[in-house]
Amino acid sequence: MADSRTDSRLGIVAGNGRLPRRLVEACRQAGRDVFVLALEGAADPATIADVAHAWCPIGAAARGLRLLRENDVKDLVLAGGVRRPSLVSLRPDWRAAKFFARVGYRALGDDGLLTAVVAELEREGFRVLGPDQVLGSDLAPEGPFGKIRPDAQAAVDIAYGERVARSLGALDIGQAVVVQQGLVLGVEAIEGTDELIRRCAGLRREGAGGVLVKVQKPGQEQRADRPTIGPQTVVLAAAAGLRGIAVEAGATIVLDRGEVAAAADSAGLFVIGIGGR
Amino acid sequence: MADSRTDSRLGIVAGNGRLPRRLVEACRQAGRDVFVLALEGAADPATIADVAHAWCPIGAAARGLRLLRENDVKDLVLAGGVRRPSLVSLRPDWRAAKFFARVGYRALGDDGLLTAVVAELEREGFRVLGPDQVLGSDLAPEGPFGKIRPDAQAAVDIAYGERVARSLGALDIGQAVVVQQGLVLGVEAIEGTDELIRRCAGLRREGAGGVLVKVQKPGQEQRADRPTIGPQTVVLAAAAGLRGIAVEAGATIVLDRGEVAAAADSAGLFVIGIGGR
């Protein structure tokens, strides 16, 4: 019954955060063999505990490709963020330099770069899957996750935040924005969502708190860099005085949805899936 | 020769930064009388030293209007930033509440609000001038201010930053962006340009440093909230590892242009006026 390819060994190219480890665990539960290519300076050591793995610098493309082939990987998933380096600090090997020479580096936003990386991996003969294809049902559904729902003010902030976030996404700058009472407290660029939330704590105004709105970029490569939230996002949002989190339904990976809902309920925040398509 | 109105007493509604004091000094040199309405929590006490003035909370519109009239003000200039408060912390009096009831508060971005404030002051019979009309020639010219010019990489970053900043401006979010080697390190929202520069210090990548690009919003109320830079901007940019600053020519107020050029030269930065219209 099972497609033989889905039973083959899964390669996980692991950046930061909890998503890569979640993939490892999902594969274990499904009895699927994995090999983790852990990106140096990005992947959490916890990701590769008790798993076949190798560490590899981000710019060492030739070594990375060789490691994946030697470990019999055909299906591949890219998971977790990478603090995007400058071309200098990337220290590209000949294979990476060849790739950048063809696609350009400086002209590419994050999403453009990831799309090019996915295309390059497929050209090398790998099949690239989205993390959600491996995890199954972990994309955000529409509606509230926990017991709390946005009130009228929060709904207005969410609608405005969604409009702003989509415009930022169209520029390939970031996925997230924080809005409080109609004021845009902060927009995400390269610092990432966690840092955005942290700095908005200091920008908070009196009265009803702000909301974090996170959506995918238009045309975003679905198999890499999907918007992702988890329990840690809720904890940070609560600490920053936010009232809630709105994420794009059908597009956002939610790590530990039960834990997210429980954390939201206990902190008095809402977490809601919006604008599903 | 002089228009009698230009000789009348000038009212300066003073927010933060050095611009309000510069206006006071420019009037002194021109022998023009001033009255400063210093906004509590925003204006620098140095602004009102040895000048006719009164302090006024931001939400106390009725008191502010009365003070301006009692002090025989007909021409008015709004200068310096105000950390925009939530409606709750604004504590609007009846006059401010009437204004907000008419124009709405939450639906307005920064520029929309300032445009409405200017219109309201004119409805009250004041003539509202732009700071540049009082200062004369302090708008940024096109081209480099000091001895250093952007190289090819910096020129690419400036062009990209200008495109991003104009898109942000169209959303009425902010005026400034920091780009390094094609990466958007940060975009300005409510935190202001100084804070944007400070946090980009921690996001800096290896290699050639980034550039700050600052432009006016499309449709920006020219008499309030013009993009402004001064020597302090150069000092912050240097401390954050930036290579230079590009501002919109013909639209940006430059405080102490000579000092700006000298600070840029001594720090090894460029400051340049771009895209003049």
Coordinates of C-alpha atoms in Angstrom, one line a residue:
Chain A
M1 CA 0.0 0.0 0.0
A2 CA 2.7 2.4 1.0
D3 CA 4.6 4.2 -1.9
S4 CA 8.0 2.6 -1.8
R5 CA 9.6 6.1 -2.0
T6 CA 7.9 7.2 1.2
D7 CA 9.6 4.3 2.9
S8 CA 13.0 5.3 1.7
R9 CA 15.5 6.9 4.0
L10 CA 14.6 10.6 4.6
G11 CA 17.3 13.2 4.6
I12 CA 16.7 16.2 6.9
V13 CA 18.8 19.3 6.3
A14 CA 18.5 20.9 9.7
G15 CA 18.6 24.6 10.6
N16 CA 17.6 26.0 14.0
G17 CA 14.5 25.6 16.1
R18 CA 12.4 22.6 17.1
L19 CA 11.0 21.7 13.7
P20 CA 13.9 19.5 12.6
R21 CA 13.7 17.4 15.8
R22 CA 9.9 17.1 15.3
L23 CA 10.6 15.6 11.9
V24 CA 13.0 13.1 13.4
E25 CA 10.4 12.0 15.9
A26 CA 7.6 11.8 13.4
C27 CA 9.8 9.5 11.2
R28 CA 10.7 7.4 14.2
Q29 CA 7.0 6.9 15.1
A30 CA 6.3 6.0 11.5
G31 CA 9.3 3.6 11.5
R32 CA 11.1 5.6 8.8
D33 CA 14.8 5.8 8.7
V34 CA 16.4 9.3 8.7
F35 CA 19.8 10.9 8.1
V36 CA 20.2 14.5 9.5
L37 CA 22.6 16.9 7.8
A38 CA 23.0 19.4 10.6
L39 CA 24.0 22.9 9.5
E40 CA 26.9 24.2 11.6
G41 CA 26.0 27.3 13.6
A42 CA 22.3 26.8 13.1
A43 CA 21.1 23.3 14.1
D44 CA 20.4 22.5 17.8
P45 CA 22.5 19.6 19.0
A46 CA 19.4 18.2 20.5
T47 CA 18.2 17.6 17.0
I48 CA 20.7 14.9 16.2
A49 CA 20.7 13.0 19.5
D50 CA 20.7 9.2 18.8
V51 CA 20.2 9.7 15.0
A52 CA 22.5 9.1 12.0
H53 CA 23.8 12.5 11.2
A54 CA 26.7 14.7 10.0
W55 CA 27.6 18.3 10.7
C56 CA 28.3 20.5 7.7
P57 CA 29.0 24.2 7.3
I58 CA 26.3 26.1 5.3
G59 CA 28.7 27.0 2.5
A60 CA 30.1 23.5 2.0
A61 CA 27.7 22.4 -0.7
A62 CA 29.9 19.8 -2.3
R63 CA 30.5 18.1 1.1
G64 CA 26.8 18.3 1.9
L65 CA 25.7 16.7 -1.3
R66 CA 28.3 14.0 -0.9
L67 CA 27.2 13.2 2.6
L68 CA 23.5 12.9 1.5
R69 CA 24.4 10.5 -1.3
E70 CA 26.8 8.4 0.8
N71 CA 24.0 8.0 3.3
D72 CA 21.6 6.9 0.6
V73 CA 19.2 9.8 0.8
K74 CA 16.8 10.4 -2.0
D75 CA 13.9 12.2 -0.3
L76 CA 14.9 15.4 1.4
V77 CA 13.3 18.0 3.7
L78 CA 14.7 21.4 4.6
A79 CA 13.7 22.4 8.1
G80 CA 14.4 25.1 10.6
G81 CA 15.7 28.6 10.0
V82 CA 19.2 29.6 9.1
R83 CA 20.5 33.1 10.1
R84 CA 21.3 34.1 6.6
P85 CA 24.9 35.0 6.4
S86 CA 26.6 37.5 4.1
L87 CA 28.4 35.9 1.1
V88 CA 31.7 36.6 2.8
S89 CA 30.9 34.7 6.0
L90 CA 29.2 32.0 4.0
R91 CA 32.6 30.9 2.8
P92 CA 31.2 29.0 -0.2
D93 CA 33.1 26.0 -1.6
W94 CA 33.4 25.5 -5.3
R95 CA 30.0 23.8 -5.6
A96 CA 28.2 26.6 -3.7
A97 CA 30.1 29.2 -5.6
K98 CA 28.9 27.7 -8.9
F99 CA 25.3 27.8 -7.6
F100 CA 25.6 31.4 -6.5
A101 CA 27.3 32.4 -9.8
R102 CA 24.3 31.0 -11.6
V103 CA 21.5 32.3 -9.5
G104 CA 23.1 35.4 -8.1
Y105 CA 23.2 36.0 -4.3
R106 CA 22.8 39.6 -3.7
A107 CA 19.7 40.1 -5.8
L108 CA 17.8 37.4 -4.0
G109 CA 15.5 37.8 -1.0
D110 CA 15.1 34.9 1.4
D111 CA 12.4 33.3 -0.5
G112 CA 14.1 33.6 -3.8
L113 CA 17.2 32.0 -2.4
L114 CA 15.3 29.1 -0.9
T115 CA 13.4 28.5 -4.1
A116 CA 16.7 28.4 -6.0
V117 CA 18.1 25.9 -3.4
V118 CA 15.1 23.6 -3.7
A119 CA 15.4 23.7 -7.5
E120 CA 19.1 23.0 -7.3
L121 CA 18.6 20.0 -5.1
E122 CA 16.0 18.6 -7.5
R123 CA 18.4 19.1 -10.3
E124 CA 20.8 17.0 -8.3
G125 CA 18.2 14.2 -8.3
F126 CA 16.7 14.6 -4.8
R127 CA 13.0 14.8 -4.2
V128 CA 12.3 17.7 -1.9
L129 CA 9.4 17.4 0.4
G130 CA 7.7 20.1 2.6
P131 CA 7.9 19.5 6.4
D132 CA 4.1 19.4 6.5
Q133 CA 4.1 16.5 4.1
V134 CA 6.3 14.5 6.5
L135 CA 4.4 15.7 9.7
G136 CA 1.0 15.1 8.2
S137 CA -1.6 17.3 9.9
D138 CA 0.3 20.0 11.6
L139 CA -0.7 23.0 9.4
A140 CA -2.8 25.5 11.3
P141 CA -6.6 25.1 11.0
E142 CA -8.9 28.1 10.8
G143 CA -10.3 29.4 14.0
P144 CA -9.1 29.6 17.6
F145 CA -6.8 27.0 19.0
G146 CA -7.6 27.5 22.7
K147 CA -10.4 28.9 24.7
I148 CA -9.8 32.6 24.0
R149 CA -11.0 34.5 21.0
P150 CA -10.0 37.9 19.7
D151 CA -12.4 40.8 20.7
A152 CA -13.4 43.5 18.3
Q153 CA -10.2 45.6 18.8
A154 CA -8.0 42.6 18.3
A155 CA -10.0 41.6 15.2
V156 CA -9.3 45.1 13.7
D157 CA -5.6 44.8 14.6
I158 CA -5.4 41.3 13.0
A159 CA -7.0 42.6 9.8
Y160 CA -4.6 45.5 9.6
G161 CA -1.7 43.3 10.5
E162 CA -2.6 40.8 7.8
R163 CA -2.6 43.5 5.2
V164 CA 0.8 44.9 6.2
A165 CA 2.3 41.4 6.6
R166 CA 1.2 40.5 3.1
S167 CA 2.7 43.6 1.6
L168 CA 6.0 42.9 3.4
G169 CA 5.9 39.4 2.2
A170 CA 5.4 40.6 -1.4
L171 CA 8.7 42.5 -1.0
D172 CA 10.3 39.2 0.4
I173 CA 11.3 41.0 3.6
G174 CA 9.6 39.1 6.4
Q175 CA 6.4 37.2 7.4
A176 CA 5.4 38.8 10.7
V177 CA 4.2 42.1 12.1
V178 CA 3.0 43.3 15.5
V179 CA 0.0 45.7 15.7
Q180 CA -1.4 47.3 18.8
Q181 CA -4.5 49.5 18.6
G182 CA -3.9 50.3 15.0
L183 CA -0.2 51.1 15.5
V184 CA 2.4 49.0 13.7
L185 CA 4.8 48.4 16.6
G186 CA 7.3 46.4 14.5
V187 CA 7.8 44.5 11.3
E188 CA 10.0 41.5 10.9
A189 CA 13.1 41.6 8.6
I190 CA 16.1 39.4 9.0
E191 CA 16.0 39.3 12.8
G192 CA 13.2 36.7 12.8
T193 CA 9.9 36.5 14.6
D194 CA 11.3 35.8 18.1
E195 CA 13.4 38.9 18.1
L196 CA 10.5 40.9 16.7
I197 CA 8.3 39.9 19.6
R198 CA 11.1 40.6 22.1
R199 CA 11.7 44.2 20.9
C200 CA 8.0 45.0 20.7
A201 CA 7.9 44.5 24.5
G202 CA 9.7 47.8 24.9
L203 CA 7.5 49.6 22.3
R204 CA 4.2 48.6 24.0
R205 CA 1.6 51.3 24.6
E206 CA -0.9 51.5 27.4
G207 CA -4.2 49.8 27.1
A208 CA -5.2 46.6 25.2
G209 CA -2.1 44.7 24.1
G210 CA -1.0 44.0 20.5
V211 CA -1.3 41.1 18.3
L212 CA 1.3 39.1 16.3
V213 CA 0.2 38.4 12.7
K214 CA 2.2 35.9 10.7
V215 CA 1.5 34.8 7.1
Q216 CA 3.3 33.2 4.3
K217 CA 4.8 35.3 1.6
P218 CA 3.0 35.3 -1.8
G219 CA 4.7 32.8 -4.0
Q220 CA 6.6 31.4 -1.0
E221 CA 8.4 28.1 -1.7
Q222 CA 6.1 25.8 0.2
R223 CA 8.8 23.2 0.9
A224 CA 11.1 25.6 2.7
D225 CA 10.7 28.3 5.2
R226 CA 7.0 27.9 5.9
P227 CA 5.8 30.2 8.7
T228 CA 6.1 28.2 11.9
I229 CA 5.0 28.8 15.5
G230 CA 5.2 26.7 18.6
P231 CA 4.8 26.9 22.4
Q232 CA 7.9 29.1 22.6
T233 CA 6.1 31.7 20.4
V234 CA 3.2 31.8 22.8
V235 CA 5.6 32.2 25.8
L236 CA 7.5 35.1 24.1
A237 CA 4.2 36.8 23.1
A238 CA 2.9 36.6 26.6
A239 CA 6.1 38.1 28.0
A240 CA 5.9 40.9 25.5
G241 CA 2.4 41.9 26.6
L242 CA 0.7 40.7 23.5
R243 CA -2.9 39.6 23.5
G244 CA -2.7 37.0 20.9
I245 CA -1.3 35.5 17.8
A246 CA -2.9 35.1 14.3
V247 CA -1.4 32.8 11.8
E248 CA -2.3 31.9 8.2
A249 CA -4.5 28.8 8.3
G250 CA -3.5 26.1 5.9
A251 CA 0.0 27.5 5.5
T252 CA 1.6 27.7 8.9
I253 CA 3.3 24.8 10.6
V254 CA 2.2 24.6 14.3
L255 CA 4.6 22.6 16.5
D256 CA 2.8 20.8 19.3
R257 CA -0.6 22.3 18.7
G258 CA -2.0 20.9 22.0
E259 CA 0.9 22.5 23.9
V260 CA 0.3 25.8 22.0
A261 CA -3.3 25.8 22.9
A262 CA -2.6 25.0 26.6
A263 CA 0.1 27.7 26.8
A264 CA -2.3 30.2 25.3
D265 CA -5.1 29.3 27.7
S266 CA -2.8 29.5 30.7
A267 CA -1.3 32.8 29.6
G268 CA -4.7 34.3 28.7
L269 CA -3.8 34.7 25.0
F270 CA -5.6 33.8 21.9
V271 CA -4.0 31.9 19.0
I272 CA -6.1 31.8 15.9
G273 CA -5.8 30.6 12.3
I274 CA -7.0 33.2 9.8
G275 CA -7.6 33.6 6.1
G276 CA -7.3 30.0 5.1
R277 CA -7.5 29.4 1.4
Chain B
M1 CA 10.1 93.7 1.2
A2 CA 9.4 91.2 4.0
D3 CA 5.9 89.8 4.2
S4 CA 4.4 91.2 7.4
R5 CA 3.1 87.7 8.3
T6 CA 6.6 86.3 8.2
D7 CA 7.5 88.9 10.8
S8 CA 4.7 87.9 13.2
R9 CA 5.4 85.7 16.2
L10 CA 6.1 82.1 15.3
G11 CA 4.6 79.3 17.4
I12 CA 6.7 76.2 17.6
V13 CA 4.9 73.0 18.7
A14 CA 7.9 71.1 20.0
G15 CA 8.4 67.3 20.0
N16 CA 11.7 65.6 20.6
G17 CA 15.1 65.9 19.0
R18 CA 17.2 68.9 18.0
L19 CA 14.9 70.3 15.2
P20 CA 12.7 72.5 17.5
R21 CA 15.8 74.2 19.0
R22 CA 17.2 74.8 15.6
L23 CA 14.0 76.6 14.7
V24 CA 14.3 78.8 17.8
E25 CA 17.8 79.7 16.9
A26 CA 17.0 80.4 13.3
C27 CA 14.2 82.8 14.4
R28 CA 16.6 84.5 16.8
Q29 CA 19.1 85.1 14.1
A30 CA 16.4 86.5 11.9
G31 CA 15.1 88.7 14.7
R32 CA 11.7 86.9 14.8
D33 CA 9.8 86.4 18.0
V34 CA 8.9 82.9 19.0
F35 CA 6.6 81.1 21.4
V36 CA 7.3 77.4 22.1
L37 CA 4.5 75.0 23.1
A38 CA 6.6 72.2 24.5
L39 CA 4.9 68.8 24.5
E40 CA 5.3 67.0 27.8
G41 CA 7.2 63.8 27.6
A42 CA 8.6 64.6 24.2
A43 CA 10.3 68.1 24.0
D44 CA 13.9 68.4 25.2
P45 CA 14.2 71.0 28.1
A46 CA 17.1 72.5 26.2
T47 CA 14.6 73.5 23.5
I48 CA 12.9 76.1 25.6
A49 CA 15.9 77.7 27.4
D50 CA 15.6 81.5 27.5
V51 CA 12.5 81.4 25.3
A52 CA 8.8 82.3 25.8
H53 CA 7.2 78.9 26.3
A54 CA 4.6 76.7 28.0
W55 CA 4.6 73.0 28.6
C56 CA 1.4 71.1 27.6
P57 CA 0.4 67.4 27.6
I58 CA -0.1 65.9 24.2
G59 CA -3.8 65.2 24.8
A60 CA -4.6 68.6 26.2
A61 CA -5.7 70.2 22.9
A62 CA -8.0 72.8 24.4
R63 CA -5.2 74.1 26.6
G64 CA -2.7 74.0 23.8
L65 CA -5.0 76.1 21.5
R66 CA -5.7 78.6 24.2
L67 CA -1.9 79.0 25.0
L68 CA -1.1 79.6 21.4
R69 CA -3.9 82.2 21.1
E70 CA -3.0 83.9 24.4
N71 CA 0.5 84.2 23.1
D72 CA -0.5 85.9 19.9
V73 CA 0.6 83.1 17.6
K74 CA -0.8 83.0 14.1
D75 CA 2.0 81.2 12.2
L76 CA 2.8 77.7 13.5
V77 CA 5.3 75.0 12.9
L78 CA 5.2 71.4 14.1
A79 CA 8.7 70.1 14.8
G80 CA 10.3 67.1 16.3
G81 CA 9.0 63.6 16.8
V82 CA 6.4 62.4 19.3
R83 CA 6.4 58.8 20.5
R84 CA 2.9 58.1 19.4
P85 CA 0.9 57.0 22.4
S86 CA -2.1 54.7 22.5
L87 CA -5.4 56.5 22.8
V88 CA -5.6 55.5 26.5
S89 CA -2.3 57.0 27.5
L90 CA -3.0 60.1 25.4
R91 CA -5.7 61.1 27.9
P92 CA -7.5 63.3 25.4
D93 CA -9.4 66.4 26.7
W94 CA -12.8 67.3 25.3
R95 CA -11.2 69.2 22.4
A96 CA -8.8 66.3 21.4
A97 CA -11.7 63.8 21.9
K98 CA -13.8 65.8 19.5
F99 CA -11.0 65.8 16.9
F100 CA -10.4 62.0 17.3
A101 CA -14.2 61.4 17.1
R102 CA -14.2 63.1 13.7
V103 CA -11.0 61.8 12.1
G104 CA -10.8 58.4 13.9
Y105 CA -7.6 57.4 15.7
R106 CA -7.1 53.7 15.2
A107 CA -7.6 53.7 11.5
L108 CA -4.9 56.4 11.0
G109 CA -1.2 55.7 10.3
D110 CA 1.3 58.3 11.5
D111 CA 1.1 60.4 8.4
G112 CA -2.7 60.3 8.2
L113 CA -2.8 61.5 11.8
L114 CA -0.4 64.4 11.2
T115 CA -2.2 65.4 8.0
A116 CA -5.4 65.6 10.1
V117 CA -3.7 67.6 12.8
V118 CA -2.4 70.1 10.3
A119 CA -5.9 70.5 8.7
E120 CA -7.4 70.9 12.2
L121 CA -5.0 73.7 13.1
E122 CA -5.8 75.5 9.9
R123 CA -9.5 75.1 10.6
E124 CA -8.7 76.9 13.9
G125 CA -7.2 79.8 11.9
F126 CA -3.5 79.1 12.2
R127 CA -1.2 79.1 9.3
V128 CA 1.0 76.0 9.4
L129 CA 4.5 76.2 8.0
G130 CA 7.0 73.4 7.3
P131 CA 10.2 73.5 9.3
D132 CA 12.2 73.9 6.1
Q133 CA 10.2 77.1 5.2
V134 CA 11.5 78.6 8.5
L135 CA 15.0 77.2 8.2
G136 CA 15.4 78.1 4.6
S137 CA 17.9 76.0 2.8
D138 CA 18.3 72.9 5.0
L139 CA 16.7 70.3 2.7
A140 CA 19.2 67.7 1.5
P141 CA 20.8 68.4 -1.9
E142 CA 21.6 65.6 -4.3
G143 CA 25.0 64.0 -4.1
P144 CA 27.5 63.3 -1.4
F145 CA 27.7 65.6 1.6
G146 CA 31.3 64.8 2.6
K147 CA 34.3 63.3 0.9
I148 CA 33.3 59.7 0.7
R149 CA 31.1 58.2 -2.0
P150 CA 29.2 54.9 -2.2
D151 CA 31.0 52.1 -4.1
A152 CA 29.2 49.7 -6.4
Q153 CA 28.0 47.4 -3.7
A154 CA 26.7 50.3 -1.6
A155 CA 24.9 51.7 -4.7
V156 CA 23.1 48.4 -5.2
D157 CA 22.1 48.4 -1.5
I158 CA 20.9 52.0 -1.8
A159 CA 18.8 51.2 -4.8
Y160 CA 17.2 48.2 -3.2
G161 CA 16.7 50.1 0.1
E162 CA 15.0 52.9 -1.7
R163 CA 12.5 50.5 -3.3
V164 CA 11.8 48.8 0.0
A165 CA 11.5 52.1 1.9
R166 CA 9.0 53.6 -0.6
S167 CA 6.9 50.5 -0.3
L168 CA 6.9 50.8 3.5
G169 CA 6.1 54.4 3.2
A170 CA 3.1 53.6 1.0
L171 CA 1.8 51.6 3.9
D172 CA 2.4 54.5 6.2
I173 CA 4.6 52.3 8.4
G174 CA 8.0 54.0 8.4
Q175 CA 10.5 55.9 6.4
A176 CA 13.8 54.0 6.9
V177 CA 15.4 50.7 6.1
V178 CA 18.9 49.2 6.6
V179 CA 20.3 47.0 3.8
Q180 CA 23.6 45.1 3.9
Q181 CA 24.8 43.2 0.8
G182 CA 21.3 42.8 -0.5
L183 CA 19.9 41.7 2.8
V184 CA 17.2 43.8 4.6
L185 CA 18.6 43.9 8.1
G186 CA 15.7 45.9 9.5
V187 CA 12.8 48.1 8.7
E188 CA 11.5 51.0 10.7
A189 CA 8.1 51.0 12.3
I190 CA 7.1 53.0 15.4
E191 CA 10.5 52.6 17.1
G192 CA 12.0 55.4 15.0
T193 CA 15.2 55.6 12.9
D194 CA 17.6 55.8 15.9
E195 CA 16.3 52.6 17.4
L196 CA 16.4 50.9 14.0
I197 CA 20.1 51.7 13.6
R198 CA 20.9 50.5 17.1
R199 CA 19.3 47.1 16.7
C200 CA 20.9 46.6 13.3
A201 CA 24.3 46.7 15.0
G202 CA 23.5 43.2 16.3
L203 CA 22.2 41.9 13.0
R204 CA 25.3 42.9 11.1
R205 CA 26.9 40.3 8.7
E206 CA 30.6 39.9 7.9
G207 CA 32.0 41.9 5.1
A208 CA 31.1 45.3 3.7
G209 CA 28.7 47.1 6.0
G210 CA 25.1 48.1 5.4
V211 CA 23.5 51.4 4.4
L212 CA 20.6 53.3 6.0
V213 CA 18.1 54.6 3.4
K214 CA 15.5 57.2 4.5
V215 CA 12.9 58.6 2.2
Q216 CA 9.6 60.5 2.6
K217 CA 6.4 58.6 2.5
P218 CA 4.3 59.1 -0.7
G219 CA 1.7 61.8 0.0
Q220 CA 3.5 62.7 3.2
E221 CA 2.3 65.9 4.9
Q222 CA 5.2 68.2 4.0
R223 CA 4.7 70.4 7.0
A224 CA 5.0 67.7 9.6
D225 CA 7.2 64.7 10.1
R226 CA 9.6 65.3 7.2
P227 CA 12.5 62.8 7.2
T228 CA 15.2 64.3 9.3
I229 CA 18.9 63.5 9.9
G230 CA 21.6 65.2 11.9
P231 CA 25.1 64.6 13.3
Q232 CA 23.7 62.1 15.8
T233 CA 22.4 59.9 13.0
V234 CA 25.9 59.7 11.6
V235 CA 27.4 58.8 15.0
L236 CA 24.8 56.0 15.5
A237 CA 25.3 54.7 12.0
A238 CA 29.1 54.5 12.5
A239 CA 28.6 52.8 15.8
A240 CA 26.4 50.2 14.2
G241 CA 29.0 49.4 11.5
L242 CA 27.1 51.0 8.6
R243 CA 29.0 52.3 5.6
G244 CA 26.7 55.2 4.9
I245 CA 23.4 57.0 4.8
A246 CA 21.3 57.8 1.8
V247 CA 18.4 60.3 2.2
E248 CA 15.9 61.7 -0.2
A249 CA 17.2 64.9 -1.8
G250 CA 14.8 67.8 -1.7
A251 CA 12.7 66.2 1.0
T252 CA 14.9 65.5 4.0
I253 CA 15.8 68.1 6.6
V254 CA 19.5 68.0 7.4
L255 CA 20.4 69.5 10.8
D256 CA 23.8 71.1 10.8
R257 CA 24.8 69.9 7.4
G258 CA 28.4 71.0 7.9
E259 CA 28.6 69.0 11.1
V260 CA 27.0 66.0 9.3
A261 CA 29.6 66.1 6.6
A262 CA 32.5 66.4 9.1
A263 CA 31.2 63.6 11.2
A264 CA 30.8 61.4 8.1
D265 CA 34.3 62.2 6.9
S266 CA 35.9 61.5 10.3
A267 CA 34.0 58.2 10.7
G268 CA 34.7 57.1 7.2
L269 CA 31.0 57.0 6.2
F270 CA 29.2 58.5 3.1
V271 CA 26.1 60.6 3.4
I272 CA 24.3 61.2 0.1
G273 CA 21.2 62.8 -1.2
I274 CA 19.4 60.5 -3.7
G275 CA 16.4 60.5 -6.0
G276 CA 15.7 64.3 -5.9
R277 CA 12.6 65.4 -7.7

